[in-house]
Structure formats: structure tokens, C-alpha cells
Coordinates of C-alpha atoms and ligand atoms in Angstrom, one line a residue:
M1 CA -10.6 22.4 -1.8
E2 CA -13.4 19.4 -1.9
T3 CA -11.7 16.1 0.1
T4 CA -12.8 13.1 -0.8
L5 CA -13.5 9.4 1.3
I6 CA -12.0 6.5 -0.8
I7 CA -11.6 3.1 -0.7
F8 CA -9.9 0.7 -2.6
K9 CA -11.8 -2.1 -1.4
P10 CA -11.2 -5.6 -0.4
D11 CA -10.6 -7.6 -4.3
A12 CA -7.9 -4.2 -4.1
V13 CA -5.9 -5.5 -1.7
Q14 CA -5.9 -9.2 -2.1
R15 CA -5.0 -8.3 -6.1
G16 CA -2.0 -5.9 -4.9
L17 CA -3.4 -3.2 -7.1
C18 CA -3.5 -0.6 -4.3
G19 CA 0.1 0.6 -5.5
R20 CA -1.2 1.0 -9.0
I21 CA -4.7 2.3 -8.9
L22 CA -3.3 4.9 -5.6
A23 CA -0.6 6.4 -9.1
R24 CA -3.8 7.1 -11.1
F25 CA -5.4 9.5 -8.0
E26 CA -1.5 11.3 -7.5
D27 CA -0.8 11.2 -11.2
K28 CA -4.1 13.1 -12.2
G29 CA -3.2 15.8 -8.6
L30 CA -5.1 14.7 -6.1
Q31 CA -3.3 15.5 -2.2
V32 CA -3.8 11.9 0.0
V33 CA -4.6 13.6 3.3
G34 CA -5.5 11.1 5.2
M35 CA -4.2 7.5 4.6
K36 CA -4.9 4.0 6.3
F37 CA -5.2 -0.5 6.0
M38 CA -7.4 -1.2 8.4
Q39 CA -10.7 -4.6 8.4
I40 CA -13.9 -2.7 8.4
P41 CA -16.0 -3.8 11.2
R42 CA -19.8 -5.5 10.5
A43 CA -21.2 -1.1 12.0
T44 CA -19.3 0.6 9.8
A45 CA -20.3 -1.0 6.7
E46 CA -23.7 -1.2 7.4
T47 CA -23.4 2.6 8.3
H48 CA -21.5 3.2 5.4
Y49 CA -24.2 2.0 2.9
A50 CA -26.6 2.2 4.3
P51 CA -28.1 3.9 1.7
H52 CA -28.3 1.6 0.1
K53 CA -30.1 -0.6 3.1
E54 CA -33.1 -1.4 0.7
R55 CA -31.4 -3.0 -2.2
P56 CA -30.9 -6.8 -3.3
F57 CA -26.8 -6.9 -3.4
Y58 CA -26.5 -5.0 -0.4
A59 CA -26.2 -7.4 2.4
G60 CA -23.6 -9.6 -0.4
L61 CA -22.1 -6.0 -0.4
V62 CA -20.8 -5.3 3.6
N63 CA -20.1 -9.2 3.4
F64 CA -17.4 -8.4 0.9
M65 CA -16.4 -5.3 2.2
T66 CA -16.0 -6.9 6.1
S67 CA -14.0 -9.9 4.1
S68 CA -10.4 -9.1 4.5
P69 CA -9.4 -5.5 4.7
V70 CA -9.1 -2.6 2.9
V71 CA -7.1 1.0 2.5
V72 CA -9.3 3.7 3.6
L73 CA -8.1 7.4 2.1
A74 CA -9.2 11.1 2.1
L75 CA -8.1 13.1 -1.1
R76 CA -7.9 16.9 -1.8
G77 CA -8.2 19.0 -4.4
N78 CA -10.5 21.1 -6.6
N79 CA -13.9 19.0 -7.5
A80 CA -12.1 16.4 -5.9
I81 CA -15.6 14.6 -5.9
T82 CA -16.3 14.3 -9.1
I83 CA -12.5 13.5 -10.1
A84 CA -12.0 11.0 -8.6
R85 CA -15.7 9.9 -9.4
N86 CA -14.6 10.3 -13.2
L87 CA -11.0 8.3 -13.0
M88 CA -13.1 5.2 -10.7
G89 CA -14.9 5.5 -13.9
A90 CA -18.7 3.4 -13.9
T91 CA -20.2 1.2 -11.3
F92 CA -19.7 -2.2 -13.1
G93 CA -15.8 -3.3 -14.7
S94 CA -18.4 -4.8 -17.4
K95 CA -19.6 -1.4 -18.5
A96 CA -16.3 1.3 -17.1
N97 CA -15.0 2.7 -20.2
P98 CA -10.9 2.3 -20.6
G99 CA -8.9 4.6 -19.0
T100 CA -10.6 4.3 -16.0
I101 CA -9.7 2.5 -12.9
R102 CA -12.6 0.1 -12.6
G103 CA -12.6 -0.5 -17.0
D104 CA -8.8 -1.4 -16.4
F105 CA -8.9 -3.4 -13.6
G106 CA -12.2 -5.8 -14.1
V107 CA -15.0 -7.2 -15.1
S108 CA -17.2 -7.6 -12.2
N109 CA -20.3 -5.5 -11.2
S110 CA -19.5 -6.3 -7.2
F111 CA -16.6 -6.6 -7.3
N112 CA -15.6 -3.4 -8.6
L113 CA -12.5 -2.4 -6.4
I114 CA -13.5 1.7 -5.7
H115 CA -15.3 2.6 -3.7
G116 CA -15.7 7.6 -4.2
S117 CA -18.0 9.5 -2.3
D118 CA -20.5 10.8 -4.8
S119 CA -21.4 14.1 -3.5
P120 CA -20.5 16.6 -1.0
E121 CA -22.7 15.2 1.9
A122 CA -22.1 11.8 1.1
A123 CA -18.2 13.0 1.2
E124 CA -18.8 14.5 5.0
K125 CA -20.0 11.7 6.1
E126 CA -18.4 8.6 5.3
L127 CA -15.3 10.9 6.3
G128 CA -17.3 11.7 9.6
L129 CA -17.3 7.5 9.9
F130 CA -13.9 6.4 8.3
F131 CA -11.7 9.4 10.4
G132 CA -11.5 10.4 13.7
K133 CA -10.1 13.1 14.9
G134 CA -6.3 14.9 13.8
E135 CA -6.0 11.9 11.4
I136 CA -7.4 14.0 8.2
V137 CA -4.2 16.0 7.6
N138 CA -3.1 19.4 6.9
W139 CA -0.2 20.1 5.4
S140 CA 1.2 21.6 2.4
R141 CA 2.8 20.3 -1.0
A142 CA 5.6 21.4 -2.6
G143 CA 5.3 22.0 -6.5
D144 CA 1.1 23.2 -5.9
Q145 CA 1.7 25.9 -7.9
W146 CA 2.3 23.8 -10.6
I147 CA -0.5 22.0 -10.0
Y148 CA -2.6 25.0 -9.7
D149 CA -3.0 28.2 -11.7
M150 CA -3.3 30.5 -9.0
G151 CA -3.1 34.1 -10.5
S152 CA -7.0 34.2 -10.3
G153 CA -6.4 33.8 -5.8
K154 CA -7.5 30.6 -6.2
P155 CA -8.2 27.2 -8.0
E156 CA -7.8 27.0 -11.9
Ligands
LIG201 P1 -20.6 3.4 -6.9 O1 -19.6 2.3 -6.1 O2 -20.2 3.8 -8.3 O3 -21.3 5.0 -6.5 P2 -23.7 2.4 -6.0 O4 -24.8 2.1 -6.8 O5 -23.5 3.5 -4.2 O6 -21.9 2.1 -6.6 O7 -23.2 0.9 -5.3 C1 -22.4 0.4 -4.0 C2 -21.5 -0.7 -4.7 O8 -22.7 -1.7 -4.9 C3 -21.2 -0.4 -6.1 O9 -19.9 0.1 -6.0 C4 -21.2 -2.0 -5.6 O10 -19.6 -2.9 -5.3 C5 -21.7 -3.1 -5.9 N1 -23.4 -2.9 -6.5 C6 -24.1 -1.7 -7.0 N2 -24.5 -2.6 -7.9 C7 -25.0 -3.5 -7.5 C8 -25.8 -4.6 -8.2 O11 -27.2 -4.1 -9.3 N3 -25.2 -6.0 -7.5 C9 -24.3 -6.2 -7.6 N4 -23.2 -5.2 -6.7 C10 -24.2 -4.1 -6.6
LIG202 MG1 -22.3 5.0 -4.0

């Protein structure tokens, strides 16, 4: 099972879209194992987006992400990283396909509603940045036997 770091960005919170976006992940079958409402400290946003430090949009991105509260989630599932990225859609709202979160809820390329880790390495780093010890809760979900086929001993 993978765990991925998701952020409902300031535009999602300000536009009142958090419930509808979360519903898409829950409907798909991903499990919430961490969730908090916070205003991201500037240093945390800078660390989180450090891979983009040299990009022209970096300063604006850090300003945006720290400008208003966000919801930070840890979502778990088999292939959760790829599944979440596919549900999110392409980076630019103007290009994201209908049916995806970014495709359905926004038109902006920078105010694109949501962040999701793009690799297991990034997920591990980002989860560690946003969640402290004990803030990710391992719990067994009633009904998981109908989410995954465990006939072979591993989730299918
Ligand atoms: P991702 O969020 O789909 O992984 P990244 O390339 O990692 O996309 O970029 C991080 C964030 O930076 C994007 O979600 C978006 O908010 C912003 N961003 C990326 N490229 C541009 C750009 O060309 N102009 C403005 N903002 C951008
Ligand atoms: Mg990215």
C-alpha cells in the first residue's frame, strides 16, 4: 500500500470545494489516514517546492500556497500515488481533461486547486514535512474486503 500527500490549495478552500474534492478520493476507494487544516508556514512551502526553486513561477507559487489556509491529507491505497495524480488531472487547469479535479473545477494554470505527490520518494519526503509523529493514523476500514480482491493474498 502506498500513502500519498495531498494538499487542497488555498483556492480550493476559499472556493468551498474541499468537500467535493475529498468525495472524489473517497468514492474512488482511497483511505484517509491523515487530515489537517493549516496555514502553511513560508519555510515549509519553500521546502515543499524546493525542486522548483529555479523556475520563474516559484516565488508566486510560494506566495500563493502561504496566502490562505489549506487542507493537507494523507491518502492510502494500492498505487495511491498514480491513482491520485490521475484523479487530479494535468497540471494546468486550462488543459486538464473533463472528469478530473483540475479539469472540472478550474481554468487557471497556477491556481489549480490541488497538490499530489508525484513519486514514492516525493511522497515520503512530503508526508514527513507536513505530518508529525502520530498524525498519520493506521486504521482498518470496514468494507475493505469489497474495495480490494484479496483472493491472491495481495490487493488486486
Ligand atoms: P503538479 O502540481 O501537477 O505536480 P508541478 O510541475 O510540480 O505540477 O508544479 C507545481 C505547481 O506549480 C503547479 O501545481 C502549479 O500550481 C504551479 N505551476 C507549475 N507550472 C507553472 C507555470 O508554468 N506557471 C504558473 N504556475 C505553475
Ligand atoms: Mg509536482
